PDB file of C-alpha atoms in Angstrom:
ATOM      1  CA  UNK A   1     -26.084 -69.946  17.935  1.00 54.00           C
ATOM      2  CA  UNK A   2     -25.192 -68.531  21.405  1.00 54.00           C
ATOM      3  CA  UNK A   3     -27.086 -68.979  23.916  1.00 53.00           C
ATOM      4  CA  UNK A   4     -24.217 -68.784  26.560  1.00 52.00           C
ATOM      5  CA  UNK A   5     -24.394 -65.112  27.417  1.00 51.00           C
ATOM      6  CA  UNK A   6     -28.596 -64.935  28.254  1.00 51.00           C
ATOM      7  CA  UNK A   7     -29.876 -61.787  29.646  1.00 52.00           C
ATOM      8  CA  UNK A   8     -30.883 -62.379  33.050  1.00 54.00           C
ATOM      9  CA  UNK A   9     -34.294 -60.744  33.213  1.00 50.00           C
ATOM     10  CA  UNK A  10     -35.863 -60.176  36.752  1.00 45.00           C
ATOM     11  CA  UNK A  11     -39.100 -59.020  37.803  1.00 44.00           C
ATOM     12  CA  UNK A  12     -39.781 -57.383  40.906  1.00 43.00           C
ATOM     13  CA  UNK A  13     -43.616 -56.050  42.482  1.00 46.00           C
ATOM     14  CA  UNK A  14     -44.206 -52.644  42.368  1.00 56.00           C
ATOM     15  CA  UNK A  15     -43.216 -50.407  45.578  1.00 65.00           C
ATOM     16  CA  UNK A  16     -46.073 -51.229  48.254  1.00 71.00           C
ATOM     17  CA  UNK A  17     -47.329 -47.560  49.455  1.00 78.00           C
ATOM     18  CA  UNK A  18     -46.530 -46.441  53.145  1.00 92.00           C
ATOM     19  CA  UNK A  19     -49.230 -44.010  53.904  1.00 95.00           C
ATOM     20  CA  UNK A  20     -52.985 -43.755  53.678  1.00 96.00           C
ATOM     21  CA  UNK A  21     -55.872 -41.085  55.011  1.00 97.00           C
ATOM     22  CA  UNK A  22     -59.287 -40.974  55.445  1.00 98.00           C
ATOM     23  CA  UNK A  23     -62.089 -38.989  56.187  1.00 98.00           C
ATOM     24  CA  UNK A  24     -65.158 -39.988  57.870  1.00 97.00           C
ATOM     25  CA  UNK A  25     -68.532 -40.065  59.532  1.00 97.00           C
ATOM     26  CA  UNK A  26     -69.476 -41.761  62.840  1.00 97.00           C
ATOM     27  CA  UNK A  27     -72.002 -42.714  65.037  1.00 96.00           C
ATOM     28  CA  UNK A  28     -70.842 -41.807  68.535  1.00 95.00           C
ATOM     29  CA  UNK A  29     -72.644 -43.271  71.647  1.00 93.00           C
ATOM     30  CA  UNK A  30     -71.026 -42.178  75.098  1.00 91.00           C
ATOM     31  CA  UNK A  31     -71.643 -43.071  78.532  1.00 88.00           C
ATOM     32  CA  UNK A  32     -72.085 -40.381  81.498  1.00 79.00           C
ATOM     33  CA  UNK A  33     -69.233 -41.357  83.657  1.00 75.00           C
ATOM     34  CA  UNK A  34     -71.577 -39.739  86.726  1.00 68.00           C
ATOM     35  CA  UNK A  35     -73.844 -42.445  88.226  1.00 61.00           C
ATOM     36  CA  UNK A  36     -75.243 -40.536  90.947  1.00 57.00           C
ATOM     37  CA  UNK A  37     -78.656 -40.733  89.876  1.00 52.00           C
ATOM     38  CA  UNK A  38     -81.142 -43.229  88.254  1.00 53.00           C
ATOM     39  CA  UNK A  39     -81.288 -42.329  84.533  1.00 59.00           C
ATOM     40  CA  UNK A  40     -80.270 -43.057  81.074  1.00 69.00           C
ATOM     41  CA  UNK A  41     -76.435 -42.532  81.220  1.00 78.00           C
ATOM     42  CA  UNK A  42     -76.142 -42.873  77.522  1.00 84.00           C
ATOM     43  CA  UNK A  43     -76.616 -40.237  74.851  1.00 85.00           C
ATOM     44  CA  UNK A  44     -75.869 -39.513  71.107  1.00 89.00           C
ATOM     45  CA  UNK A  45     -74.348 -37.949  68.453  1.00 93.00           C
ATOM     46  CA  UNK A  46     -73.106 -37.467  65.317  1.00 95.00           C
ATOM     47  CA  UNK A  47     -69.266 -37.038  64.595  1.00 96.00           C
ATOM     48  CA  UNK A  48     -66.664 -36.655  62.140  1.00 96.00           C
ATOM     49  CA  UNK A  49     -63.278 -36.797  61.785  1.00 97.00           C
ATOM     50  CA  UNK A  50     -59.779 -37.790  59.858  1.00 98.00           C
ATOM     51  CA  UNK A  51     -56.904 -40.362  60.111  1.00 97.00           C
ATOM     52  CA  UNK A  52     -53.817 -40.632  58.441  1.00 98.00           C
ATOM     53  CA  UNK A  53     -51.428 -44.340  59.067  1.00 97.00           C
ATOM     54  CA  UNK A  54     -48.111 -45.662  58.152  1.00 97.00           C
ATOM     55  CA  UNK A  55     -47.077 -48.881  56.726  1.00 95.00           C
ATOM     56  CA  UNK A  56     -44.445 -50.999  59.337  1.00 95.00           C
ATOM     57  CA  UNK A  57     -45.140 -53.795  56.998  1.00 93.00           C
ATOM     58  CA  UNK A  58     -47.932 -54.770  54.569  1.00 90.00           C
ATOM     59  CA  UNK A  59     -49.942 -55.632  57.562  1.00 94.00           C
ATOM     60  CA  UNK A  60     -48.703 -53.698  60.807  1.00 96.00           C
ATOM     61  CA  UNK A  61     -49.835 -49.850  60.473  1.00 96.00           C
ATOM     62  CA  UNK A  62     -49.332 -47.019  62.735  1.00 97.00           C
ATOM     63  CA  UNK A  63     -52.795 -44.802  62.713  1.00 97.00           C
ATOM     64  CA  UNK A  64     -53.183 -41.251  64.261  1.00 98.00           C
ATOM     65  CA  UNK A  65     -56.862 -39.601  64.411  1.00 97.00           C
ATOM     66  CA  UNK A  66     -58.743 -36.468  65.601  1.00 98.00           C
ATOM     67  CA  UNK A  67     -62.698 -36.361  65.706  1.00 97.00           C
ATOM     68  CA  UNK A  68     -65.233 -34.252  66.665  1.00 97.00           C
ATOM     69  CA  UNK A  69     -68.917 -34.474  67.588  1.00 96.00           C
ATOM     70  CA  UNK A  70     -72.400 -32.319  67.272  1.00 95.00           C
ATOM     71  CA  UNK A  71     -74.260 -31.866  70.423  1.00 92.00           C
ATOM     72  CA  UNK A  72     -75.734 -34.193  72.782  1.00 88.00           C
ATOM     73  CA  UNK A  73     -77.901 -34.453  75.592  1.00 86.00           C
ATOM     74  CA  UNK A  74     -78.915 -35.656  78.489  1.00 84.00           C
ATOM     75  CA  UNK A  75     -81.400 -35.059  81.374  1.00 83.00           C
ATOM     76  CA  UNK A  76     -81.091 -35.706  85.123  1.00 81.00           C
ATOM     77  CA  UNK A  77     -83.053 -35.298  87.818  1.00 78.00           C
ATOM     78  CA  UNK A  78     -82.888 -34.902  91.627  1.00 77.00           C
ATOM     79  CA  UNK A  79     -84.871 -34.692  94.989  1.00 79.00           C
ATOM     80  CA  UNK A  80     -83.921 -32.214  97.414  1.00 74.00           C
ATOM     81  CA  UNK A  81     -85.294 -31.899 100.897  1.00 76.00           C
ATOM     82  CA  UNK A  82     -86.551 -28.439 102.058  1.00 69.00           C
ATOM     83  CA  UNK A  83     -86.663 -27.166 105.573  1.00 74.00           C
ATOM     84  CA  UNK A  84     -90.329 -26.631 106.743  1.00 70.00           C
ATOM     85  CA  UNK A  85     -91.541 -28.475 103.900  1.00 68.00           C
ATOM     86  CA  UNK A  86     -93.363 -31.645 103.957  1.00 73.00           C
ATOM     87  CA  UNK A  87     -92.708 -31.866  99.845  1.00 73.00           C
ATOM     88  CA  UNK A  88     -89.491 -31.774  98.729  1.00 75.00           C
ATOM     89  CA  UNK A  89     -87.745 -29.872  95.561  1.00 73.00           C
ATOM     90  CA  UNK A  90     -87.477 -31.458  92.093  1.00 76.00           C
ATOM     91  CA  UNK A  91     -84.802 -29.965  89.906  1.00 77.00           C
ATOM     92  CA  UNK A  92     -83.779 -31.040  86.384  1.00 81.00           C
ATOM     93  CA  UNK A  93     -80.679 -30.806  84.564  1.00 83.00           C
ATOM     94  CA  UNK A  94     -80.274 -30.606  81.424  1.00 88.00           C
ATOM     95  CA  UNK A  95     -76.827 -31.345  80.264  1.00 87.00           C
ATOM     96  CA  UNK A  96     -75.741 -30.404  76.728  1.00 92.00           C
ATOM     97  CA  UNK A  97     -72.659 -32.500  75.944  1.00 91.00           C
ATOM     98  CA  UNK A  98     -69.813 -32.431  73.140  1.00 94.00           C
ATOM     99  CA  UNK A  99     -67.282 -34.344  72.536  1.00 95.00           C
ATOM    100  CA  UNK A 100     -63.701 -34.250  70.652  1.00 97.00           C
ATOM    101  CA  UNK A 101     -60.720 -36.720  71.131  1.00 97.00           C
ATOM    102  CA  UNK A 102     -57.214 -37.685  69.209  1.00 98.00           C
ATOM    103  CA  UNK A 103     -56.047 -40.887  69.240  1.00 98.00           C
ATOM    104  CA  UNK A 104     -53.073 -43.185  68.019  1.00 98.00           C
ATOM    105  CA  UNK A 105     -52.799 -46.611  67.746  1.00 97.00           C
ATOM    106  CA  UNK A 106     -51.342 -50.246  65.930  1.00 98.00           C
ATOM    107  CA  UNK A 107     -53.804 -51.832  63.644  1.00 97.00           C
ATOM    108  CA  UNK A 108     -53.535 -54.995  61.885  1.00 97.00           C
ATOM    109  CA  UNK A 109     -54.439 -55.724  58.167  1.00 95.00           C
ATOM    110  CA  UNK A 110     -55.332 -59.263  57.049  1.00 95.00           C
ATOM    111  CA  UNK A 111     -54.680 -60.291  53.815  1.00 92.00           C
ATOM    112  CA  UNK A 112     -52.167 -58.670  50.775  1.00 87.00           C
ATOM    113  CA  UNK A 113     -53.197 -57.765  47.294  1.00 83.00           C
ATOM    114  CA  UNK A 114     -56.571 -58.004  47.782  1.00 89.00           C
ATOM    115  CA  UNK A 115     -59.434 -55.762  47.300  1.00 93.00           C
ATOM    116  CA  UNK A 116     -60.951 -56.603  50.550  1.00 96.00           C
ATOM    117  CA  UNK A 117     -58.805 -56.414  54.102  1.00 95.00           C
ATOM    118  CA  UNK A 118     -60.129 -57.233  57.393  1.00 97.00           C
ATOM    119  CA  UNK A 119     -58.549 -55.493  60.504  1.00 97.00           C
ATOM    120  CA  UNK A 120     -58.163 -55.108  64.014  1.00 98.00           C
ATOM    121  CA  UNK A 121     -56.643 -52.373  66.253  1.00 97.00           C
ATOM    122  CA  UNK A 122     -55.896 -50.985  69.751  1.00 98.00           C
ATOM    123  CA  UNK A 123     -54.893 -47.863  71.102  1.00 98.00           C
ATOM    124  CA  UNK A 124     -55.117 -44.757  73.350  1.00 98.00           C
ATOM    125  CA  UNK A 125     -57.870 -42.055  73.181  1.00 98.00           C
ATOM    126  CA  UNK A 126     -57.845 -38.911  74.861  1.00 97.00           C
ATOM    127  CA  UNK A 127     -60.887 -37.413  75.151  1.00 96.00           C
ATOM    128  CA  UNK A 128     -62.215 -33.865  75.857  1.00 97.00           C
ATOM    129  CA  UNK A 129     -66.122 -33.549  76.788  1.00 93.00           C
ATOM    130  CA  UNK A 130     -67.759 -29.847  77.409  1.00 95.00           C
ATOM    131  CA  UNK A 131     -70.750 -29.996  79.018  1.00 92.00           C
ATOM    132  CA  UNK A 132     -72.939 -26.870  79.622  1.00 93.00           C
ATOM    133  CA  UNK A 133     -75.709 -27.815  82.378  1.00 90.00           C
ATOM    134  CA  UNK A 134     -78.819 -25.659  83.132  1.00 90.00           C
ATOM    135  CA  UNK A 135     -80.919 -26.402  86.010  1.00 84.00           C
ATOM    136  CA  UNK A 136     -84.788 -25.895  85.976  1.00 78.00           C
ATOM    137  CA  UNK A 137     -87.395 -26.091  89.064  1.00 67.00           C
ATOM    138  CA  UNK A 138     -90.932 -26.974  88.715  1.00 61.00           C
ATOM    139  CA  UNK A 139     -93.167 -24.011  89.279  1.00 58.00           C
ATOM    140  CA  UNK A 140     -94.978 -23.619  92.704  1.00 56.00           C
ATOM    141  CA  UNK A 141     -96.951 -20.908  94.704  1.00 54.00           C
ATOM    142  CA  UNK A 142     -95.703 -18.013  96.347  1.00 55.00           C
ATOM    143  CA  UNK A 143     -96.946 -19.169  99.258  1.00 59.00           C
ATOM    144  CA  UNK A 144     -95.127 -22.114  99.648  1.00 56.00           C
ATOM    145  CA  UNK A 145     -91.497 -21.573 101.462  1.00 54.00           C
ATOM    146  CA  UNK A 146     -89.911 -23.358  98.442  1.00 52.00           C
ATOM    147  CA  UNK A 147     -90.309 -20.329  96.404  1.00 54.00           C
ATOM    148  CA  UNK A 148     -87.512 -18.242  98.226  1.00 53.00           C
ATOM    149  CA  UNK A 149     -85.572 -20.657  96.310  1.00 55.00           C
ATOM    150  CA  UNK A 150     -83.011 -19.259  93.142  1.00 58.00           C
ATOM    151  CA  UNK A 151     -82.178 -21.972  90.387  1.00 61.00           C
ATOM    152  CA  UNK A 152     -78.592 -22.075  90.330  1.00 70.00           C
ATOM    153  CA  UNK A 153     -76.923 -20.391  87.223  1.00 80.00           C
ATOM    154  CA  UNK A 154     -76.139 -22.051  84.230  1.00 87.00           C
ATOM    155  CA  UNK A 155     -72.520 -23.953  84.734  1.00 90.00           C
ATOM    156  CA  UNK A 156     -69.778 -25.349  82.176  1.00 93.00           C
ATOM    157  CA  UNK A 157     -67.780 -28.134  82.659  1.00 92.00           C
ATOM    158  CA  UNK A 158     -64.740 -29.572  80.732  1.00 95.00           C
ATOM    159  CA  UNK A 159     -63.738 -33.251  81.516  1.00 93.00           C
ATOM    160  CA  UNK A 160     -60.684 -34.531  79.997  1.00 95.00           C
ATOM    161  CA  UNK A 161     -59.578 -38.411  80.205  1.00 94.00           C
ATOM    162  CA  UNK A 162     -57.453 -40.753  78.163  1.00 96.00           C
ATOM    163  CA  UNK A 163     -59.247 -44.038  76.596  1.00 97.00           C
ATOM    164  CA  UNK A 164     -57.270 -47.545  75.670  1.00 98.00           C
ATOM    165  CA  UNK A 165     -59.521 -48.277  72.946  1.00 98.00           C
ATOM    166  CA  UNK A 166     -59.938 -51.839  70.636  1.00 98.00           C
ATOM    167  CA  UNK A 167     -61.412 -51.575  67.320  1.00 98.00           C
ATOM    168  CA  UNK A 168     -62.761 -53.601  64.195  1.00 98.00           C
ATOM    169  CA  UNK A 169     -63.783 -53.408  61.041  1.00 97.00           C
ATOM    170  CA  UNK A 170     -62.432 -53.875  56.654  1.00 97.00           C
ATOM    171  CA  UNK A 171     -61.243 -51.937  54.194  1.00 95.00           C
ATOM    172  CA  UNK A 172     -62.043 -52.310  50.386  1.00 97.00           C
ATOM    173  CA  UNK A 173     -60.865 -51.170  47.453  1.00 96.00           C
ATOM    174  CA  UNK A 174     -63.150 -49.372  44.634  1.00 95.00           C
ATOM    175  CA  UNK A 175     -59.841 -48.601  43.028  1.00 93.00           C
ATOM    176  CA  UNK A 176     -56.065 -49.487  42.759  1.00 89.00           C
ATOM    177  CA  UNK A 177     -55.576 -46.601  46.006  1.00 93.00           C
ATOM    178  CA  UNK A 178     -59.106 -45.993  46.927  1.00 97.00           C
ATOM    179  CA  UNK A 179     -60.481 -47.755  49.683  1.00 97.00           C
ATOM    180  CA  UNK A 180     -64.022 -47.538  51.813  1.00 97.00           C
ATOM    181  CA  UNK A 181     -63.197 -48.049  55.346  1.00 97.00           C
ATOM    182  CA  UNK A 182     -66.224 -49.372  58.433  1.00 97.00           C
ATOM    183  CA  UNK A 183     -65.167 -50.287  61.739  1.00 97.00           C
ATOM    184  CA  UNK A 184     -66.217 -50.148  65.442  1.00 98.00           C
ATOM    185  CA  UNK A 185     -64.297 -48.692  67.888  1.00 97.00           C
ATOM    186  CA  UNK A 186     -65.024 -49.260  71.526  1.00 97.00           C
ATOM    187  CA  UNK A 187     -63.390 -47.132  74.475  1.00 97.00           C
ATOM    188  CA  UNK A 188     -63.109 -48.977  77.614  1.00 94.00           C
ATOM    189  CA  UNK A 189     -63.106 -47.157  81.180  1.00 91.00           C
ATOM    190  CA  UNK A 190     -62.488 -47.813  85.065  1.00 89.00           C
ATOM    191  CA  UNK A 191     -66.188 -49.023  85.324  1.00 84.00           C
ATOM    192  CA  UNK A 192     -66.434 -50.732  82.065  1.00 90.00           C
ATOM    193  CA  UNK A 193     -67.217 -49.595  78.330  1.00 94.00           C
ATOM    194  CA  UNK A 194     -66.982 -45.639  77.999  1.00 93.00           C
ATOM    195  CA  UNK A 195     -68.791 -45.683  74.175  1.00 94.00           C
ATOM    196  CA  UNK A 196     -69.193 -47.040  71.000  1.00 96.00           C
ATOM    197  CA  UNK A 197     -68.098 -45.682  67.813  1.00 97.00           C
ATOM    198  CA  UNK A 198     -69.364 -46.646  64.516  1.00 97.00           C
ATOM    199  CA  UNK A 199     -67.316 -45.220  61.602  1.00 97.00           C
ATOM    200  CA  UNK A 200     -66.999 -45.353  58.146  1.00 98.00           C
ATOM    201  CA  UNK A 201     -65.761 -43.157  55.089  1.00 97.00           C
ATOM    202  CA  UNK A 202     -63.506 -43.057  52.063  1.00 98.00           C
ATOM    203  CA  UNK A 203     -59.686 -42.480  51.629  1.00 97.00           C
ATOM    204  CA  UNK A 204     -56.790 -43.104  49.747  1.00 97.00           C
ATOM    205  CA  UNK A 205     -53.035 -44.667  50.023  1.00 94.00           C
ATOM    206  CA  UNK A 206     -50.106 -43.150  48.576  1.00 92.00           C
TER     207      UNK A 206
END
């Protein structure tokens, strides 16, 4: 018998996918950038949005998102002095907020071939916030010299600023290329944390 001229049999993994998406829900908490007055600066909403990513390796990815947010509010309040009046004016804002941003970033995947993955990430966020203020005045009598006084017309604003950003959170697998995703992204600022984003959905790699 033969046994010279062997087949050489070899066994290779199956090709490792390059691409996955997602879609998602999130908690969004954002902080007023304004500090001119003493109030709660924080406010929230709820948000959703959709990433895609690329493989570099089995644990490098590049990830691009865009998001967007329901309304929000805050209220703010100020003290105005008025000529000939011992009592000054008390006007408050309210300030209806929303929010949508895009983002791309490196995240890193622990772990390969395994249904559960933890990860980090970092990035850059850019960020544009509408905010439509209306201003109200308490009510007083004709009499007194505040009432000449017209409450200023309702305003819009658009702020727009760009966000490096860390993140954490897993991914696990329900199937061989369907994952649940949760993570926590926080956007940092000049004057410290800018919010706090608490994602998670479903998605797939291919």
């Amino acid at each position: 018998q033969d046994t010279g001229a062997a087949a050489a049999v070899t066994i290779r993994p199956a090709e490792p996918t390059k691409w996955d998406a997602a879609i998602y829900a999130t908690w969004l908490g954002e902080r007023w950038p304004d500090s001119s007055f003493d109030s709660n600066r924080w406010y929230g909403v709820a948000s959703g949005g959709a990433q895609v990513g690329y493989h570099l390796t089995s644990h490098l990815k590049v990830e691009l998102d865009v998001a967007t947010s329901s309304q929000g509010q805050i209220y703010s309040f100020e003290v105005i002095p008025v000529p000939g009046s011992l009592t000054p004016l008390y006007l408050q804002r309210k300030h209806d907020f929303r929010v949508t941003t895009a983002s791309a970033g490196l995240e890193y995947q622990f772990f390969e071939n395994a249904w559960f993955h933890p990860l980090v990430g970092t990035g850059l966020e850019f960020l544009r916030e509408r905010q439509h203020i209306e201003t109200a005045f308490q009510t007083f009598s004709p009499r007194d010299p505040r009432a000449t006084a017209m409450p200023p017309q309702p305003e819009t604003l658009v702020r727009y600023a760009a966000r490096p950003f860390i993140a954490g959170g897993f991914k696990a697998y329900v199937s061989d290329h369907t994952f649940i995703r949760s993570d926590l992204r926080v956007p940092w600022s000049p004057d410290g944390v800018a919010g706090l984003a608490w994602r998670s959905g479903v998605g797939v790699d291919f």
